[in-house]
mmCIF file of C-alpha atoms in Angstrom:
data_model
loop_
_atom_site.group_PDB
_atom_site.id
_atom_site.type_symbol
_atom_site.label_atom_id
_atom_site.label_comp_id
_atom_site.label_asym_id
_atom_site.label_seq_id
_atom_site.Cartn_x
_atom_site.Cartn_y
_atom_site.Cartn_z
ATOM 1 C CA UNK A 1 123.150 175.935 50.562
ATOM 2 C CA UNK A 2 123.360 173.372 47.778
ATOM 3 C CA UNK A 3 119.785 174.217 46.694
ATOM 4 C CA UNK A 4 120.635 177.923 46.438
ATOM 5 C CA UNK A 5 123.833 177.157 44.500
ATOM 6 C CA UNK A 6 121.891 174.958 42.064
ATOM 7 C CA UNK A 7 119.321 177.715 41.577
ATOM 8 C CA UNK A 8 122.070 180.267 40.920
ATOM 9 C CA UNK A 9 123.709 178.036 38.305
ATOM 10 C CA UNK A 10 120.349 177.516 36.607
ATOM 11 C CA UNK A 11 119.665 181.262 36.479
ATOM 12 C CA UNK A 12 123.130 181.984 35.105
ATOM 13 C CA UNK A 13 122.451 179.747 32.116
ATOM 14 C CA UNK A 14 119.844 182.228 30.878
ATOM 15 C CA UNK A 15 122.527 184.943 30.380
ATOM 16 C CA UNK A 16 124.642 185.135 27.256
ATOM 17 C CA UNK A 17 127.738 186.132 29.253
ATOM 18 C CA UNK A 18 128.555 186.897 32.859
ATOM 19 C CA UNK A 19 131.628 187.763 34.942
ATOM 20 C CA UNK A 20 132.238 187.125 38.635
ATOM 21 C CA UNK A 21 134.431 189.641 40.494
ATOM 22 C CA UNK A 22 135.629 189.558 44.087
ATOM 23 C CA UNK A 23 135.199 192.935 45.805
ATOM 24 C CA UNK A 24 137.852 193.783 48.436
ATOM 25 C CA UNK A 25 136.633 194.213 52.015
ATOM 26 C CA UNK A 26 137.632 197.850 52.106
ATOM 27 C CA UNK A 27 135.373 198.644 49.153
ATOM 28 C CA UNK A 28 132.466 196.589 50.514
ATOM 29 C CA UNK A 29 132.094 198.096 53.984
ATOM 30 C CA UNK A 30 128.288 198.288 54.032
ATOM 31 C CA UNK A 31 127.782 194.604 53.207
ATOM 32 C CA UNK A 32 130.533 193.593 55.633
ATOM 33 C CA UNK A 33 128.924 195.607 58.447
ATOM 34 C CA UNK A 34 125.574 193.999 57.736
ATOM 35 C CA UNK A 35 127.125 190.522 57.975
ATOM 36 C CA UNK A 36 128.721 191.352 61.359
ATOM 37 C CA UNK A 37 125.628 193.052 62.743
ATOM 38 C CA UNK A 38 124.157 189.955 64.442
ATOM 39 C CA UNK A 39 127.347 189.123 66.359
ATOM 40 C CA UNK A 40 128.054 192.748 67.288
ATOM 41 C CA UNK A 41 124.886 193.175 69.392
ATOM 42 C CA UNK A 42 125.559 192.695 73.122
ATOM 43 C CA UNK A 43 121.916 192.557 74.248
ATOM 44 C CA UNK A 44 120.726 189.374 75.865
ATOM 45 C CA UNK A 45 118.867 187.086 73.545
ATOM 46 C CA UNK A 46 115.332 186.292 74.686
ATOM 47 C CA UNK A 47 114.190 182.786 75.406
ATOM 48 C CA UNK A 48 111.438 183.019 72.812
ATOM 49 C CA UNK A 49 112.441 181.989 69.328
ATOM 50 C CA UNK A 50 110.187 183.274 66.538
ATOM 51 C CA UNK A 51 109.323 180.636 63.971
ATOM 52 C CA UNK A 52 108.315 181.534 60.446
ATOM 53 C CA UNK A 53 106.401 178.970 58.434
ATOM 54 C CA UNK A 54 106.995 179.267 54.710
ATOM 55 C CA UNK A 55 103.969 178.623 52.548
ATOM 56 C CA UNK A 56 106.164 177.451 49.680
ATOM 57 C CA UNK A 57 109.772 176.535 49.029
ATOM 58 C CA UNK A 58 112.248 179.355 48.478
ATOM 59 C CA UNK A 59 113.765 177.401 45.607
ATOM 60 C CA UNK A 60 111.975 175.537 42.866
ATOM 61 C CA UNK A 61 112.990 171.949 42.258
ATOM 62 C CA UNK A 62 111.662 169.424 39.803
ATOM 63 C CA UNK A 63 110.324 166.162 41.227
ATOM 64 C CA UNK A 64 111.058 162.869 39.523
ATOM 65 C CA UNK A 65 108.896 159.810 40.189
ATOM 66 C CA UNK A 66 110.068 156.351 39.267
ATOM 67 C CA UNK A 67 107.402 154.485 37.314
ATOM 68 C CA UNK A 68 107.764 150.734 36.970
ATOM 69 C CA UNK A 69 105.897 148.863 34.283
ATOM 70 C CA UNK A 70 105.730 145.101 34.527
ATOM 71 C CA UNK A 71 103.400 142.405 33.315
ATOM 72 C CA UNK A 72 101.226 140.663 35.886
ATOM 73 C CA UNK A 73 99.239 137.452 35.696
ATOM 74 C CA UNK A 74 96.171 139.379 34.495
ATOM 75 C CA UNK A 75 97.832 141.615 31.871
ATOM 76 C CA UNK A 76 97.196 139.283 28.910
ATOM 77 C CA UNK A 77 93.634 138.560 30.040
ATOM 78 C CA UNK A 78 92.857 142.265 30.369
ATOM 79 C CA UNK A 79 94.322 143.079 26.937
ATOM 80 C CA UNK A 80 92.349 140.277 25.299
ATOM 81 C CA UNK A 81 89.035 141.309 26.894
ATOM 82 C CA UNK A 82 89.502 145.004 26.091
ATOM 83 C CA UNK A 83 91.373 145.023 22.767
ATOM 84 C CA UNK A 84 91.208 141.422 21.560
ATOM 85 C CA UNK A 85 95.010 141.089 21.679
ATOM 86 C CA UNK A 86 96.217 137.476 21.480
ATOM 87 C CA UNK A 87 99.699 135.917 21.598
ATOM 88 C CA UNK A 88 101.282 134.903 18.304
ATOM 89 C CA UNK A 89 101.555 131.285 19.417
ATOM 90 C CA UNK A 90 98.307 129.493 18.520
ATOM 91 C CA UNK A 91 98.502 127.170 21.531
ATOM 92 C CA UNK A 92 98.936 130.061 23.954
ATOM 93 C CA UNK A 93 96.164 131.998 22.191
ATOM 94 C CA UNK A 94 93.752 129.073 22.555
ATOM 95 C CA UNK A 95 94.597 128.735 26.253
ATOM 96 C CA UNK A 96 94.110 132.463 26.776
ATOM 97 C CA UNK A 97 90.670 132.436 25.109
ATOM 98 C CA UNK A 98 89.600 129.487 27.240
ATOM 99 C CA UNK A 99 90.942 131.088 30.414
ATOM 100 C CA UNK A 100 89.446 134.524 29.711
ATOM 101 C CA UNK A 101 85.920 133.109 29.569
ATOM 102 C CA UNK A 102 85.854 133.143 33.384
ATOM 103 C CA UNK A 103 86.740 136.852 33.592
ATOM 104 C CA UNK A 104 85.079 140.149 32.733
ATOM 105 C CA UNK A 105 86.038 143.839 32.726
ATOM 106 C CA UNK A 106 83.801 146.331 34.547
ATOM 107 C CA UNK A 107 84.784 150.011 34.828
ATOM 108 C CA UNK A 108 88.274 149.162 33.506
ATOM 109 C CA UNK A 109 88.788 146.681 36.355
ATOM 110 C CA UNK A 110 89.241 142.934 35.837
ATOM 111 C CA UNK A 111 86.863 140.653 37.758
ATOM 112 C CA UNK A 112 86.595 136.890 37.977
ATOM 113 C CA UNK A 113 83.168 135.347 37.620
ATOM 114 C CA UNK A 114 81.903 133.328 40.593
ATOM 115 C CA UNK A 115 79.242 130.680 40.984
ATOM 116 C CA UNK A 116 77.655 131.521 44.344
ATOM 117 C CA UNK A 117 79.715 134.634 45.111
ATOM 118 C CA UNK A 118 79.836 138.141 43.615
ATOM 119 C CA UNK A 119 82.368 139.126 41.021
ATOM 120 C CA UNK A 120 85.826 138.693 42.524
ATOM 121 C CA UNK A 121 88.164 141.641 42.012
ATOM 122 C CA UNK A 122 91.492 140.508 40.569
ATOM 123 C CA UNK A 123 94.572 141.757 42.408
ATOM 124 C CA UNK A 124 98.283 141.759 41.753
ATOM 125 C CA UNK A 125 100.704 140.002 44.088
ATOM 126 C CA UNK A 126 101.513 143.272 45.910
ATOM 127 C CA UNK A 127 97.835 144.147 46.375
ATOM 128 C CA UNK A 128 97.082 140.621 47.543
ATOM 129 C CA UNK A 129 99.868 140.807 50.106
ATOM 130 C CA UNK A 130 98.313 143.980 51.556
ATOM 131 C CA UNK A 131 94.869 142.352 51.746
ATOM 132 C CA UNK A 132 96.241 139.272 53.517
ATOM 133 C CA UNK A 133 98.232 141.339 56.022
ATOM 134 C CA UNK A 134 95.215 143.551 56.762
ATOM 135 C CA UNK A 135 92.938 140.553 57.339
ATOM 136 C CA UNK A 136 95.543 138.595 59.280
ATOM 137 C CA UNK A 137 97.045 141.233 61.578
ATOM 138 C CA UNK A 138 95.199 144.472 60.814
ATOM 139 C CA UNK A 139 92.870 146.458 63.059
ATOM 140 C CA UNK A 140 90.545 143.502 63.591
ATOM 141 C CA UNK A 141 92.904 140.730 62.523
ATOM 142 C CA UNK A 142 92.363 137.301 64.014
ATOM 143 C CA UNK A 143 95.776 135.745 63.180
ATOM 144 C CA UNK A 144 93.956 132.814 61.595
ATOM 145 C CA UNK A 145 95.559 129.916 59.765
ATOM 146 C CA UNK A 146 96.355 129.846 56.080
ATOM 147 C CA UNK A 147 93.182 128.029 55.016
ATOM 148 C CA UNK A 148 90.885 130.322 56.990
ATOM 149 C CA UNK A 149 92.831 133.369 55.814
ATOM 150 C CA UNK A 150 92.485 132.347 52.169
ATOM 151 C CA UNK A 151 88.765 131.701 52.537
ATOM 152 C CA UNK A 152 88.242 135.033 54.281
ATOM 153 C CA UNK A 153 90.036 136.943 51.517
ATOM 154 C CA UNK A 154 87.947 135.041 48.972
ATOM 155 C CA UNK A 155 84.693 135.895 50.763
ATOM 156 C CA UNK A 156 85.725 139.541 50.958
ATOM 157 C CA UNK A 157 85.614 139.576 47.147
ATOM 158 C CA UNK A 158 89.252 139.251 46.024
ATOM 159 C CA UNK A 159 91.130 136.774 43.849
ATOM 160 C CA UNK A 160 94.643 136.095 42.594
ATOM 161 C CA UNK A 161 96.102 132.711 41.593
ATOM 162 C CA UNK A 162 98.583 132.349 44.479
ATOM 163 C CA UNK A 163 96.186 133.129 47.320
ATOM 164 C CA UNK A 164 96.779 129.931 49.295
ATOM 165 C CA UNK A 165 100.564 129.928 48.846
ATOM 166 C CA UNK A 166 100.833 133.584 49.899
ATOM 167 C CA UNK A 167 98.607 133.006 52.936
ATOM 168 C CA UNK A 168 100.651 129.982 53.997
ATOM 169 C CA UNK A 169 103.876 131.976 53.674
ATOM 170 C CA UNK A 170 102.439 134.907 55.662
ATOM 171 C CA UNK A 171 101.251 132.721 58.545
ATOM 172 C CA UNK A 172 104.578 130.907 58.584
ATOM 173 C CA UNK A 173 106.435 134.228 58.979
ATOM 174 C CA UNK A 174 104.085 135.665 61.641
ATOM 175 C CA UNK A 175 105.902 135.775 64.990
ATOM 176 C CA UNK A 176 102.759 135.847 67.151
ATOM 177 C CA UNK A 177 101.212 132.907 65.311
ATOM 178 C CA UNK A 178 104.325 130.845 66.001
ATOM 179 C CA UNK A 179 104.603 131.830 69.681
ATOM 180 C CA UNK A 180 100.912 131.537 70.590
ATOM 181 C CA UNK A 181 99.806 128.797 68.199
ATOM 182 C CA UNK A 182 98.050 125.659 69.376
ATOM 183 C CA UNK A 183 100.263 122.703 70.265
ATOM 184 C CA UNK A 184 98.164 119.521 70.008
ATOM 185 C CA UNK A 185 98.914 116.987 72.735
ATOM 186 C CA UNK A 186 96.005 114.598 72.216
ATOM 187 C CA UNK A 187 94.430 113.187 69.048
ATOM 188 C CA UNK A 188 91.361 114.915 67.680
ATOM 189 C CA UNK A 189 87.912 113.623 68.580
ATOM 190 C CA UNK A 190 84.727 113.731 66.519
ATOM 191 C CA UNK A 191 82.431 116.695 67.071
ATOM 192 C CA UNK A 192 79.328 116.357 69.223
ATOM 193 C CA UNK A 193 76.620 118.241 67.299
ATOM 194 C CA UNK A 194 73.820 120.033 69.128
ATOM 195 C CA UNK A 195 70.981 120.988 66.768
ATOM 196 C CA UNK A 196 69.453 124.463 67.018
ATOM 197 C CA UNK A 197 66.119 124.986 65.222
ATOM 198 C CA UNK A 198 66.616 128.574 64.020
ATOM 199 C CA UNK A 199 69.026 131.507 64.430
ATOM 200 C CA UNK A 200 69.384 132.963 67.931
ATOM 201 C CA UNK A 201 67.075 130.362 69.456
ATOM 202 C CA UNK A 202 69.639 128.568 71.626
ATOM 203 C CA UNK A 203 72.593 130.200 73.362
ATOM 204 C CA UNK A 204 75.501 128.837 75.360
ATOM 205 C CA UNK A 205 76.665 130.909 78.332
ATOM 206 C CA UNK A 206 79.949 130.704 80.245
ATOM 207 C CA UNK A 207 82.563 132.769 82.108
ATOM 208 C CA UNK A 208 86.259 133.431 81.481
ATOM 209 C CA UNK A 209 88.591 134.375 84.302
ATOM 210 C CA UNK A 210 90.140 135.519 86.423
ATOM 211 C CA UNK A 211 92.267 137.424 83.902
ATOM 212 C CA UNK A 212 94.814 140.257 84.358
ATOM 213 C CA UNK A 213 93.034 143.217 85.911
ATOM 214 C CA UNK A 214 92.128 145.956 83.444
ATOM 215 C CA UNK A 215 90.527 149.384 83.599
ATOM 216 C CA UNK A 216 87.570 149.516 85.968
ATOM 217 C CA UNK A 217 89.005 146.561 87.921
ATOM 218 C CA UNK A 218 87.540 144.130 85.397
ATOM 219 C CA UNK A 219 89.083 140.662 85.468
ATOM 220 C CA UNK A 220 86.259 138.427 84.203
ATOM 221 C CA UNK A 221 84.351 138.113 80.954
ATOM 222 C CA UNK A 222 80.965 136.557 80.264
ATOM 223 C CA UNK A 223 80.684 134.928 76.828
ATOM 224 C CA UNK A 224 77.577 133.832 74.922
ATOM 225 C CA UNK A 225 77.446 131.982 71.587
ATOM 226 C CA UNK A 226 74.482 131.177 69.363
ATOM 227 C CA UNK A 227 74.375 127.506 68.375
ATOM 228 C CA UNK A 228 72.963 128.174 64.891
ATOM 229 C CA UNK A 229 75.000 131.091 63.504
ATOM 230 C CA UNK A 230 77.979 130.800 65.934
ATOM 231 C CA UNK A 231 77.532 134.524 66.686
ATOM 232 C CA UNK A 232 79.478 135.562 69.805
ATOM 233 C CA UNK A 233 78.657 138.191 72.425
ATOM 234 C CA UNK A 234 80.930 139.044 75.371
ATOM 235 C CA UNK A 235 81.325 141.682 78.076
ATOM 236 C CA UNK A 236 84.127 142.347 80.608
ATOM 237 C CA UNK A 237 83.023 142.301 84.257
ATOM 238 C CA UNK A 238 84.531 143.242 87.599
ATOM 239 C CA UNK A 239 82.245 140.895 89.557
ATOM 240 C CA UNK A 240 80.337 137.804 88.474
ATOM 241 C CA UNK A 241 76.937 137.825 90.155
ATOM 242 C CA UNK A 242 73.484 136.669 89.141
ATOM 243 C CA UNK A 243 72.424 140.287 88.611
ATOM 244 C CA UNK A 244 75.308 140.795 86.165
ATOM 245 C CA UNK A 245 74.311 137.665 84.245
ATOM 246 C CA UNK A 246 70.699 138.842 84.055
ATOM 247 C CA UNK A 247 71.753 142.265 82.788
ATOM 248 C CA UNK A 248 74.057 140.695 80.169
ATOM 249 C CA UNK A 249 71.395 138.346 78.798
ATOM 250 C CA UNK A 250 68.817 141.127 78.633
ATOM 251 C CA UNK A 251 71.134 143.727 77.037
ATOM 252 C CA UNK A 252 73.261 141.629 74.673
ATOM 253 C CA UNK A 253 70.829 138.856 73.704
ATOM 254 C CA UNK A 254 67.183 139.776 74.284
ATOM 255 C CA UNK A 255 67.376 143.433 73.201
ATOM 256 C CA UNK A 256 69.439 142.591 70.099
ATOM 257 C CA UNK A 257 68.229 139.222 68.836
ATOM 258 C CA UNK A 258 64.935 138.611 70.629
ATOM 259 C CA UNK A 259 63.926 136.260 73.417
ATOM 260 C CA UNK A 260 65.791 132.947 72.989
ATOM 261 C CA UNK A 261 64.170 129.551 73.297
ATOM 262 C CA UNK A 262 66.853 128.015 75.519
ATOM 263 C CA UNK A 263 70.075 128.885 77.348
ATOM 264 C CA UNK A 264 72.704 126.255 78.211
ATOM 265 C CA UNK A 265 75.139 127.009 81.050
ATOM 266 C CA UNK A 266 77.357 125.195 83.507
ATOM 267 C CA UNK A 267 76.522 124.707 87.181
ATOM 268 C CA UNK A 268 78.008 127.992 88.402
ATOM 269 C CA UNK A 269 76.273 129.810 91.236
ATOM 270 C CA UNK A 270 75.713 132.823 89.013
ATOM 271 C CA UNK A 271 73.453 130.787 86.724
ATOM 272 C CA UNK A 272 72.033 128.261 89.182
ATOM 273 C CA UNK A 273 70.527 130.960 91.397
ATOM 274 C CA UNK A 274 66.993 131.959 92.261
ATOM 275 C CA UNK A 275 67.375 135.413 90.685
ATOM 276 C CA UNK A 276 68.558 134.087 87.306
ATOM 277 C CA UNK A 277 65.977 131.289 87.327
ATOM 278 C CA UNK A 278 63.144 133.764 87.956
ATOM 279 C CA UNK A 279 64.465 135.949 85.128
ATOM 280 C CA UNK A 280 64.385 133.032 82.667
ATOM 281 C CA UNK A 281 60.963 131.908 83.906
ATOM 282 C CA UNK A 282 59.515 135.397 83.475
ATOM 283 C CA UNK A 283 60.697 135.515 79.838
ATOM 284 C CA UNK A 284 59.725 131.872 79.134
ATOM 285 C CA UNK A 285 63.362 130.897 78.494
ATOM 286 C CA UNK A 286 64.242 127.244 79.001
ATOM 287 C CA UNK A 287 67.328 127.055 81.230
ATOM 288 C CA UNK A 288 69.462 123.923 80.871
ATOM 289 C CA UNK A 289 72.575 122.996 82.859
ATOM 290 C CA UNK A 290 75.463 120.942 81.516
ATOM 291 C CA UNK A 291 76.172 117.782 83.470
ATOM 292 C CA UNK A 292 79.587 117.740 85.196
ATOM 293 C CA UNK A 293 79.994 114.155 83.970
ATOM 294 C CA UNK A 294 79.316 115.197 80.343
ATOM 295 C CA UNK A 295 80.817 118.670 79.691
ATOM 296 C CA UNK A 296 80.483 118.184 75.911
ATOM 297 C CA UNK A 297 76.870 119.339 76.225
ATOM 298 C CA UNK A 298 78.213 122.883 76.647
ATOM 299 C CA UNK A 299 81.307 122.434 74.504
ATOM 300 C CA UNK A 300 80.356 125.117 71.962
ATOM 301 C CA UNK A 301 80.911 128.004 74.357
ATOM 302 C CA UNK A 302 84.010 126.308 75.808
ATOM 303 C CA UNK A 303 85.518 126.202 72.317
ATOM 304 C CA UNK A 304 84.693 129.884 71.813
ATOM 305 C CA UNK A 305 86.338 130.721 75.140
ATOM 306 C CA UNK A 306 89.530 129.086 73.916
ATOM 307 C CA UNK A 307 89.425 131.098 70.690
ATOM 308 C CA UNK A 308 88.796 134.378 72.551
ATOM 309 C CA UNK A 309 91.737 133.827 74.898
ATOM 310 C CA UNK A 310 93.993 132.826 72.001
ATOM 311 C CA UNK A 311 93.119 135.984 70.045
ATOM 312 C CA UNK A 312 93.681 138.202 73.077
ATOM 313 C CA UNK A 313 97.118 136.649 73.624
ATOM 314 C CA UNK A 314 98.147 137.328 70.031
ATOM 315 C CA UNK A 315 96.888 140.916 70.045
ATOM 316 C CA UNK A 316 98.147 142.004 73.475
ATOM 317 C CA UNK A 317 101.590 140.403 73.656
ATOM 318 C CA UNK A 318 102.966 141.903 76.923
ATOM 319 C CA UNK A 319 100.203 144.463 77.693
ATOM 320 C CA UNK A 320 97.908 141.915 79.320
ATOM 321 C CA UNK A 321 95.893 144.509 81.267
ATOM 322 C CA UNK A 322 94.522 146.043 78.048
ATOM 323 C CA UNK A 323 92.392 143.003 77.182
ATOM 324 C CA UNK A 324 89.023 144.809 77.788
ATOM 325 C CA UNK A 325 89.900 147.331 75.045
ATOM 326 C CA UNK A 326 90.903 144.546 72.629
ATOM 327 C CA UNK A 327 87.869 142.355 73.352
ATOM 328 C CA UNK A 328 85.598 144.033 70.709
ATOM 329 C CA UNK A 329 88.277 143.476 68.047
ATOM 330 C CA UNK A 330 88.548 139.811 69.017
ATOM 331 C CA UNK A 331 84.762 139.436 68.784
ATOM 332 C CA UNK A 332 84.737 141.076 65.356
ATOM 333 C CA UNK A 333 87.440 138.695 64.163
ATOM 334 C CA UNK A 334 85.387 135.694 65.325
ATOM 335 C CA UNK A 335 82.174 136.993 63.756
ATOM 336 C CA UNK A 336 83.805 137.482 60.351
ATOM 337 C CA UNK A 337 85.813 134.243 60.271
ATOM 338 C CA UNK A 338 84.828 131.111 58.376
ATOM 339 C CA UNK A 339 83.416 128.267 60.500
ATOM 340 C CA UNK A 340 83.925 124.683 59.368
ATOM 341 C CA UNK A 341 80.721 123.469 61.028
ATOM 342 C CA UNK A 342 78.479 125.866 59.062
ATOM 343 C CA UNK A 343 80.542 126.604 55.967
ATOM 344 C CA UNK A 344 79.846 130.317 56.451
ATOM 345 C CA UNK A 345 80.833 133.193 58.700
ATOM 346 C CA UNK A 346 78.606 134.107 61.673
ATOM 347 C CA UNK A 347 78.105 137.565 60.152
ATOM 348 C CA UNK A 348 76.824 136.191 56.846
ATOM 349 C CA UNK A 349 74.460 133.754 58.567
ATOM 350 C CA UNK A 350 73.098 136.528 60.768
ATOM 351 C CA UNK A 351 72.725 139.316 58.186
ATOM 352 C CA UNK A 352 72.761 137.553 54.809
ATOM 353 C CA UNK A 353 75.939 139.161 53.414
ATOM 354 C CA UNK A 354 79.617 139.470 54.230
ATOM 355 C CA UNK A 355 80.931 142.330 56.368
ATOM 356 C CA UNK A 356 82.943 145.185 54.847
ATOM 357 C CA UNK A 357 86.506 144.813 56.100
ATOM 358 C CA UNK A 358 89.272 147.401 56.425
ATOM 359 C CA UNK A 359 91.070 146.011 53.362
ATOM 360 C CA UNK A 360 88.315 147.518 51.162
ATOM 361 C CA UNK A 361 89.693 151.013 51.865
ATOM 362 C CA UNK A 362 92.624 150.521 49.458
ATOM 363 C CA UNK A 363 90.966 147.947 47.183
ATOM 364 C CA UNK A 364 87.291 148.926 46.729
ATOM 365 C CA UNK A 365 84.959 146.375 45.202
ATOM 366 C CA UNK A 366 82.310 146.724 42.528
ATOM 367 C CA UNK A 367 79.607 147.455 45.125
ATOM 368 C CA UNK A 368 81.285 150.733 46.096
ATOM 369 C CA UNK A 369 80.886 152.121 42.560
ATOM 370 C CA UNK A 370 77.127 151.635 42.701
ATOM 371 C CA UNK A 371 76.826 154.150 45.555
ATOM 372 C CA UNK A 372 76.622 157.038 43.054
ATOM 373 C CA UNK A 373 73.483 155.561 41.520
ATOM 374 C CA UNK A 374 69.964 155.954 42.816
ATOM 375 C CA UNK A 375 68.681 153.677 45.542
ATOM 376 C CA UNK A 376 66.486 151.712 43.144
ATOM 377 C CA UNK A 377 69.256 151.195 40.594
ATOM 378 C CA UNK A 378 71.734 150.364 43.321
ATOM 379 C CA UNK A 379 69.501 147.679 44.762
ATOM 380 C CA UNK A 380 68.923 146.220 41.305
ATOM 381 C CA UNK A 381 72.647 146.226 40.587
ATOM 382 C CA UNK A 382 73.501 144.523 43.859
ATOM 383 C CA UNK A 383 70.828 141.928 43.222
ATOM 384 C CA UNK A 384 72.202 141.156 39.764
ATOM 385 C CA UNK A 385 75.827 140.882 40.823
ATOM 386 C CA UNK A 386 75.160 139.006 44.081
ATOM 387 C CA UNK A 387 73.170 135.857 43.254
ATOM 388 C CA UNK A 388 73.081 134.685 46.881
ATOM 389 C CA UNK A 389 69.893 133.634 48.700
ATOM 390 C CA UNK A 390 68.585 136.293 51.069
ATOM 391 C CA UNK A 391 68.832 133.914 54.017
ATOM 392 C CA UNK A 392 71.866 131.688 54.248
ATOM 393 C CA UNK A 393 69.866 129.343 56.440
ATOM 394 C CA UNK A 394 67.469 128.674 53.529
ATOM 395 C CA UNK A 395 70.245 127.401 51.227
ATOM 396 C CA UNK A 396 70.225 123.579 51.251
ATOM 397 C CA UNK A 397 73.524 121.887 51.928
ATOM 398 C CA UNK A 398 75.003 119.064 49.893
ATOM 399 C CA UNK A 399 74.084 116.592 52.635
ATOM 400 C CA UNK A 400 70.443 117.733 52.593
ATOM 401 C CA UNK A 401 70.209 117.408 48.805
ATOM 402 C CA UNK A 402 71.745 113.939 48.992
ATOM 403 C CA UNK A 403 69.196 112.908 51.654
ATOM 404 C CA UNK A 404 66.309 114.275 49.577
ATOM 405 C CA UNK A 405 67.467 112.334 46.502
ATOM 406 C CA UNK A 406 67.737 109.136 48.538
ATOM 407 C CA UNK A 407 64.295 109.769 50.032
ATOM 408 C CA UNK A 408 62.727 110.205 46.589
ATOM 409 C CA UNK A 409 64.353 107.031 45.307
ATOM 410 C CA UNK A 410 63.159 105.144 48.384
#
């Protein structure tokens, strides 16, 4: 009613003069009868109610959007690179020129130059908060710590000055991270490295369970991890037999990454069986068993099992029986998370580049603009803006360079 009254007042303003008169009821019988017509009918009202959908509003209203302009940390850098605008203070101008040398503007978007990474898209504090929340607790969020979260946002191609502080604050406020976080009871021990010659050559195999029963009566999970790239494969199972282990190795390892050189397992009956031994012998796979007195020989897959169970706890909360549906998301989170032992993510070591995450939907990177170009130009553009070796395994580490220098001097 208020909208109609406002429309009537607006229409009346277009007249030079108007007069409102009240007509007595006796002189307005036709209109009065029309108003009482609906209540005068004694017929029963049907149970069906017709619904009319209006294609447009019956009244026209003007919409007002609030626009907020505020300076961000990159406003002065952007103005200097595009228009050459400098502060009046000479000291601040000199600092701005020195700071702007590490930035560039492409397609009206500010990017930060990297050394071994592509151009990093600069974000505001609000945009950075969205990226961190999407990586931390989004569709495939892993609820990682602040350091891993910062590194993951950096490897996704984003930058803002307060990345680490914002990530630390986000993890500190996350309820699931506080309730399901690790509580150390014993001091840390040094890692026991197991060298793998090349990617997907040596796999660790183990079982998780029994877990809360899910759809299909599944309550176990078989987990495999590659010792070189730390790539993880897993599958929920209802029963754990030697035939299931053979089918898992053939489907998830051999048909995807080739025949491995060796498989390391524990002394479970599913692995130490004639059927599984014949399967490995037929494919020329070396089968090794971890000693019960030295479980560190299969510690890689045990560590992955702990991470998988921790991620499932944080994602499921009280719906424990839905863990088979959440298992692919947990695996994706592990595959795209930074590993301290390698300095890279399993995805980048396996495929040579970082995965496209869900945060790119609202904050597209420079690579997405090249899609309108031809295939040849697109490949050339990606090569120019991504000066990363094609194989991450071919990039020498700092330790290897140090050893080579010492060897030459010797």
